[in-house]
Amino acid sequence: MTEVKKKLETLGEDVLKDIDNQKNPDIDIPVRSLSNVIYDDKLKQLTLGDKVSKRFLFNVAHAKPFMQFMLIAALCKELQEQNIHTSLRDVFYALKRTLPNSDENTFDEQNESDPIIVDLEVTLDVLREQLHLNADVRGRVVGNVIIKDRGDTINWSKLGSGGWSIPSNVEELTFKSVDADYILVMEKNAAFERLHEDRFWQKQNCILVTTQGQAARGPRRLIQRLSSDYKLPVYVFTDADSYGWYIYSVIKYGSISLAHISERLGCPTAKFIGLTISDIDEFKLQGFTIKAKEVDIKRAHEMLKYDWFKHPAWQKELKLMIERKVKAELEALSGRGLRFMTEVYLPTKIKRKDFLP
Amino acid sequence: MTEVKKKLETLGEDVLKDIDNQKNPDIDIPVRSLSNVIYDDKLKQLTLGDKVSKRFLFNVAHAKPFMQFMLIAALCKELQEQNIHTSLRDVFYALKRTLPNSDENTFDEQNESDPIIVDLEVTLDVLREQLHLNADVRGRVVGNVIIKDRGDTINWSKLGSGGWSIPSNVEELTFKSVDADYILVMEKNAAFERLHEDRFWQKQNCILVTTQGQAARGPRRLIQRLSSDYKLPVYVFTDADSYGWYIYSVIKYGSISLAHISERLGCPTAKFIGLTISDIDEFKLQGFTIKAKEVDIKRAHEMLKYDWFKHPAWQKELKLMIERKVKAELEALSGRGLRFMTEVYLPTKIKRKDFLP
Amino acid sequence: MVEEIGKTAEEMGKEQRQIAVSEFFEKNRHLLGYDNPTKALLTVVKELVDNSLDAAEEARILPRIWVEVKPNGPDRFRVMIKDNGPGLVDKQIPLALGKLLYGSKFFRLRQSRGQQGIGGSGAILYSQLTTGKPTTLISSTGNKKTSHYEMMIDVKKNEPEIISHQILEDGREWHGLKVEMEIEGRYIESRQGIPEYIKQVAIGNPFAEIVFEGPNGKMEFPRAVNELPPIPKEIMPHPHGVELGILRRMMKSTKSRTIASFMTNDFSRIGSGTANEICKLAGIDPKISPGRLEVEDTEKLFKAMQKVKLVRPPTDCLSPLGEEMMVKGLKKELYAEFFAAVTRPPEVYRGNPFQIECAIAFGGQLPADQPIKVVRLSNRVPLIYQEGDCAITKAISGTDWKRYGLQQSGRSIPVGPAVIMVHIVSVWVPFLSESKQAVAAYPDIMKEIKLSLQELGRNLQHHVAGKRKMEMQQRRKEIFDRYLPEVANAVGKLTNKPAEPILNKLRSIIKKNTEVIVDDRSKEEVGNAG
Amino acid sequence: MVEEIGKTAEEMGKEQRQIAVSEFFEKNRHLLGYDNPTKALLTVVKELVDNSLDAAEEARILPRIWVEVKPNGPDRFRVMIKDNGPGLVDKQIPLALGKLLYGSKFFRLRQSRGQQGIGGSGAILYSQLTTGKPTTLISSTGNKKTSHYEMMIDVKKNEPEIISHQILEDGREWHGLKVEMEIEGRYIESRQGIPEYIKQVAIGNPFAEIVFEGPNGKMEFPRAVNELPPIPKEIMPHPHGVELGILRRMMKSTKSRTIASFMTNDFSRIGSGTANEICKLAGIDPKISPGRLEVEDTEKLFKAMQKVKLVRPPTDCLSPLGEEMMVKGLKKELYAEFFAAVTRPPEVYRGNPFQIECAIAFGGQLPADQPIKVVRLSNRVPLIYQEGDCAITKAISGTDWKRYGLQQSGRSIPVGPAVIMVHIVSVWVPFLSESKQAVAAYPDIMKEIKLSLQELGRNLQHHVAGKRKMEMQQRRKEIFDRYLPEVANAVGKLTNKPAEPILNKLRSIIKKNTEVIVDDRSKEEVGNAG
């Protein structure tokens, strides 16, 4: 019996014990909000505190999430038994149905089942992947790397224009050969395609990763494994705005919502290559910026308070953004020429070692 | 000079001639709305009629799209000259800026530049790919196929769990070996992952393609090339609702909005494998359906009138949907068991040749 | 232009003359409710039904009223109202109905429906104006003789004009009055139509039996109560309700010899002690003759009368329906699940006693998604028009019904399955116009209506809350019923045990422990692990 | 209980008696506008100012009116109105002001402010009711003698009660009337206050000079026009405006010997040809005596009179302000950028001629973010209360102002920097109540008001559109200025030519050809290729 299956059975037995004793069954779920997230400055990691919330079956406000929690737990046990991997979306659909004699569904939207899956993860202290649940696939990679996955040998430098889609579960892949000086991680697919077409990875001897937005678990774990196994520096390249910078911080320290697995996903050695608000002046991007929205400014104000953004360099950038009410996207560099990013911006930054911590 | 570059220059010269003659410059743009789309029952294709709309520079309502059109044309000429390929999003960002002495942008959103790019395509009668513009990348494929792309040899059966990301431009790839009895195209990534994990393509000796929603050009062209070069039947597998069925019709006949390139993208031999409303009863999915929304019903009413949905079998399905106000997603099959789709539904349908035209 | 030379004062003076009140109202018929054919038809029915009810009540007869409205050509109707009241003495018939501002009720401080002596004669005026035809009046006082009149009104003189008259010694037992006239009108079945009006009369007068035969058939409204409300008594004016001008006039025409006796005789609630107190306060000799008082002294006396503390006016001049009768009235005409009524104690406005009562019918077959229906009654007479201007409507809109369980957006009529009836009872209901369709929103009256509605609202809220609590408990039970099989199944799968026994155990937790399921709806509790 | 034995018909009959009209109105004073102290103060001023303006106009004197309202104790005011009118002949003074329903205007078909002979006497009635004091009346006809009266009204009899009377041979040149009384009232400065009322009087009567001295100081409203509107003429009733009942009465009291001459003499717009046509249509001998006609024949005659085509009633009985005078009235009191006025041709409602005119002041210093101000005038008298019920307000709300350039949500008063004045002129303005504050919304009248407002709206829209067109042209130019460098650049890149000369050529297209840039905003044109 797998460890995960054992944990799921124990969960069931605890509830059953309450039922047998005719008590109101409850589950202790660790709290995942900011109030229970601790930034460990030594480890450079966000970790979860020890606050828990109790969820009761016989409480009108708790009853439905309690039921949903048990449904997901039971499905996960099935996945273990049948050795099926499936997606979050599949879980939602596999469990979604209308309850008898009502017009109420077990789940109405996927955004109802997703957080309960995280509840289950943190409650059992297991990785989602161990539950056989794949996150949505997002992220691509290219570079002089050969890997083995599910018995296939895959050369990341020989996959045509598309690159390799990073799967959600990279635990089982192995690296055959890695020939690179650093890893360049970028938020945007468009930048990735530009650099790929310009063969930046060949010229610079690096690995290019795009997270396509907020980094999913697969790419994060992949970056962490590559950088720690092969001691490769990681440079993160995002828009100059609070959201882009937060993407960087998640890659480096972990996220508030997944603080319970920061140690497996975080990459504390990562550095920030750009864009910064200071870059706007430095690289003459003034004509290609965008007005920051209310939400951007609000987010920046929140981030000013996060322990892991207390470094003066970051405080300066955040304040600059708030003050100038401006942001810049990676594509702003195209305003200076379609190859400005490839030929000027990135080489300059790397040469100068002009990174933010 | 490439043919495309020539066409772009001619466009510029025509406008310049008007300016030199102090006339109000105009461009003739073929109309792409339903009123100018013709269904050719013999060819099984949607094609564009000969209606054009005139766009003037000196007309308050036209001035901005006229300017935007010229900006995009000029950028496309640059792409030709520098031999750069770029994405629609890149075009948007490369051209987005605030006009001097105003708070107006050249383009506010990508959905402003995208239709103008199509305007340019139809006006010049060139493919987007010829303009060096890649559509957003969407769609994955797996199967016993070996191809060559940009000098790389890629084996679709050996790409681990992710499969091969279909690039937007598949014109230049060549097939080295194709070993399959048919192509199964599905709307949803979740179904693709299920079938892939269950090695459906190995067991059934077929090629699996997911379009991940409405089919992008790359997958459509890839399916068309595979099916016509290797005489492979194409079975399309979508949700049982008006949107799913429309995805099928686009793969088969082409779309209203891209009617001008149906002959290069359409796959007239494609057949529809499911889901149908009739399947709900046949495969006991009653418990896993969803109430159809107002928009679904409205869309179905529109489709009833389309020439290419006039076949009695389709009229029946559309009417059933309207009447029962119900729809079913692919994942509804998971309600009968996580492997019901792999082990029961698809094999049954294929064995019975239970397809819709 | 000759006309451009202005008239002199002398020329103007010669043109002046007296106008008869009947002429005035003929020209200003909208003041009496004859604005348009639809409203005119209703007004005729209303005035005559009011008169019939008043007469029967005063004679202590349980009223039975026949109303007929039959079309007679385009926009022409024959209207007939017949009652079982005391009837009219033969010689009184022309005066009572053929002369405007003639009646008995104007001078009395007592609650009644009509007050001004205009209702019946106004209808006849309207009939002759629009059809040129006389009105037929048939009456008997039960003396086995029946008077038959055909009558019009001489408008220039405000006098009855008798077209024909005969007394039949027919031996009939019937007593009562029958009025039949032809008028121009228009018949509608809507909210402001006659059927709705009569239905409201039936609700507000549950001791009356009414038969209505209209263009579209017959409707019968049976009696729900077999006794009349007590007859209201006449009272003397209360000092706090008298105005300075009226006081002066009373002092001139009184038969009392001294100020003190004037006050005790001609007012209610003044005893001799109080009379002396008032005189002392005003610095006036109580023995002086009222006719001799100077203007300044009258004003002092007036002020003293206002200042002195007095018992409130007697309220037996008022006869509210009472809570029981209101509920019976609503019950017999409406299918609802909950009824409540509130009768407030009498209050005083400008020295005139008045009383507010209200009742509600809620739920059942009443439509839930529309503004509630408001039945406005004034001395048992339904008010149909000018709803928006009426103090009753304003008080209902101005009450916060959300707290009592009805929907309401801003200050508007609430929405919900309810009919609210508000009844204002007074010796003198202040209307906005002579057509008597809207109660003036004086603060004292508004306050009382609002208080009564709030009390009614609390009753309603009690009912709704009880219902809601039961619904909530039911809903909770349903929720758990719905979720438990899922939980049992899941726990069974996790523990490799059959689901059925688990489900049974879960259900027994509910059964044993109902308070569990009505548990608080709190958020998940947060504590520290371990 | 003795009371529970009902009264008999005989007992009831004995209680009846006649009510004086003054008693009726004393009790129903809200019908005259004396609902509350605030409104009462305004009503007193309004009635007396109306009388003064009417008298001066009839005497063809440019009116000059002094109004004083001074506090005199809590809730007490002394009101004085003095005019330069013709004055009243000494012996007419008590009757004209001390008797209700006494006057000259009631019987005439001609436009005037007061009509019922109630205004002045009503004010006196209210004064004595609330203060017990007589009213002082001073008048001279310019004959160097001045009459002084102190007077009250005997309410039971509806007769003047003269307290003191003297004629001073003082040799004064003044002619006019001065009324001074004390009343209970409350003074406000808001929209329904006296200053606003007098301002509206000044707007609606730009030929009058008014000086107002209120509790908070003096305001002067100068004259803007130095001539009076033409004096309206009296007319005979128009056949289409007569009701059956009235026709019968006219036939009884006429001096004409034959039906034919009755019709030509006693009606306007009937010649002998038409008279014969009517008789033929009715099947009645035109030579018969009017008094002899049967009820049925009268009805036939009446119907024939309605059926026959007639010239509309003469309209010189109406005297609208006219477009020029309305604009002058608005201009002198409001700072706006645009003024327009519309006077509709006279129309007929129930045979009564009436005429609608309206005017607008727009823009300038008027507040843009509030509902527009509505000035309602009836025969030049501003209407202040009951705004919501008035046909004028309803017509304004019911007009679609969005198309004319004002904001409006649904059917409500539009929002924008505008004052709209609507004036209804008629021999008989139908009011909703005797307090004459709201015009009844009869379809014929509503239609005319709406037509006038639509015409006014088109004028406004023309103005607003012109303004907007200029703004639009400016905006268009800016748009092209903004886009042209981009287009020039792009065309330059496509054709490998420098951008500068292309830009210059593009700019010269605009300069040469401005109509290009005000081109239609049409969608792209669709045609067939080739």
XYZ file of C-alpha atoms in Angstrom, chain D residues 108 131 213 232 361 462 481:
7
model
C -68.174 85.196 -18.862
C -56.838 85.529 13.935
C -40.867 93.403 0.915
C -59.368 89.128 -24.260
C -34.072 79.238 -21.160
C -31.237 72.883 -33.198
C -4.334 65.499 -36.696
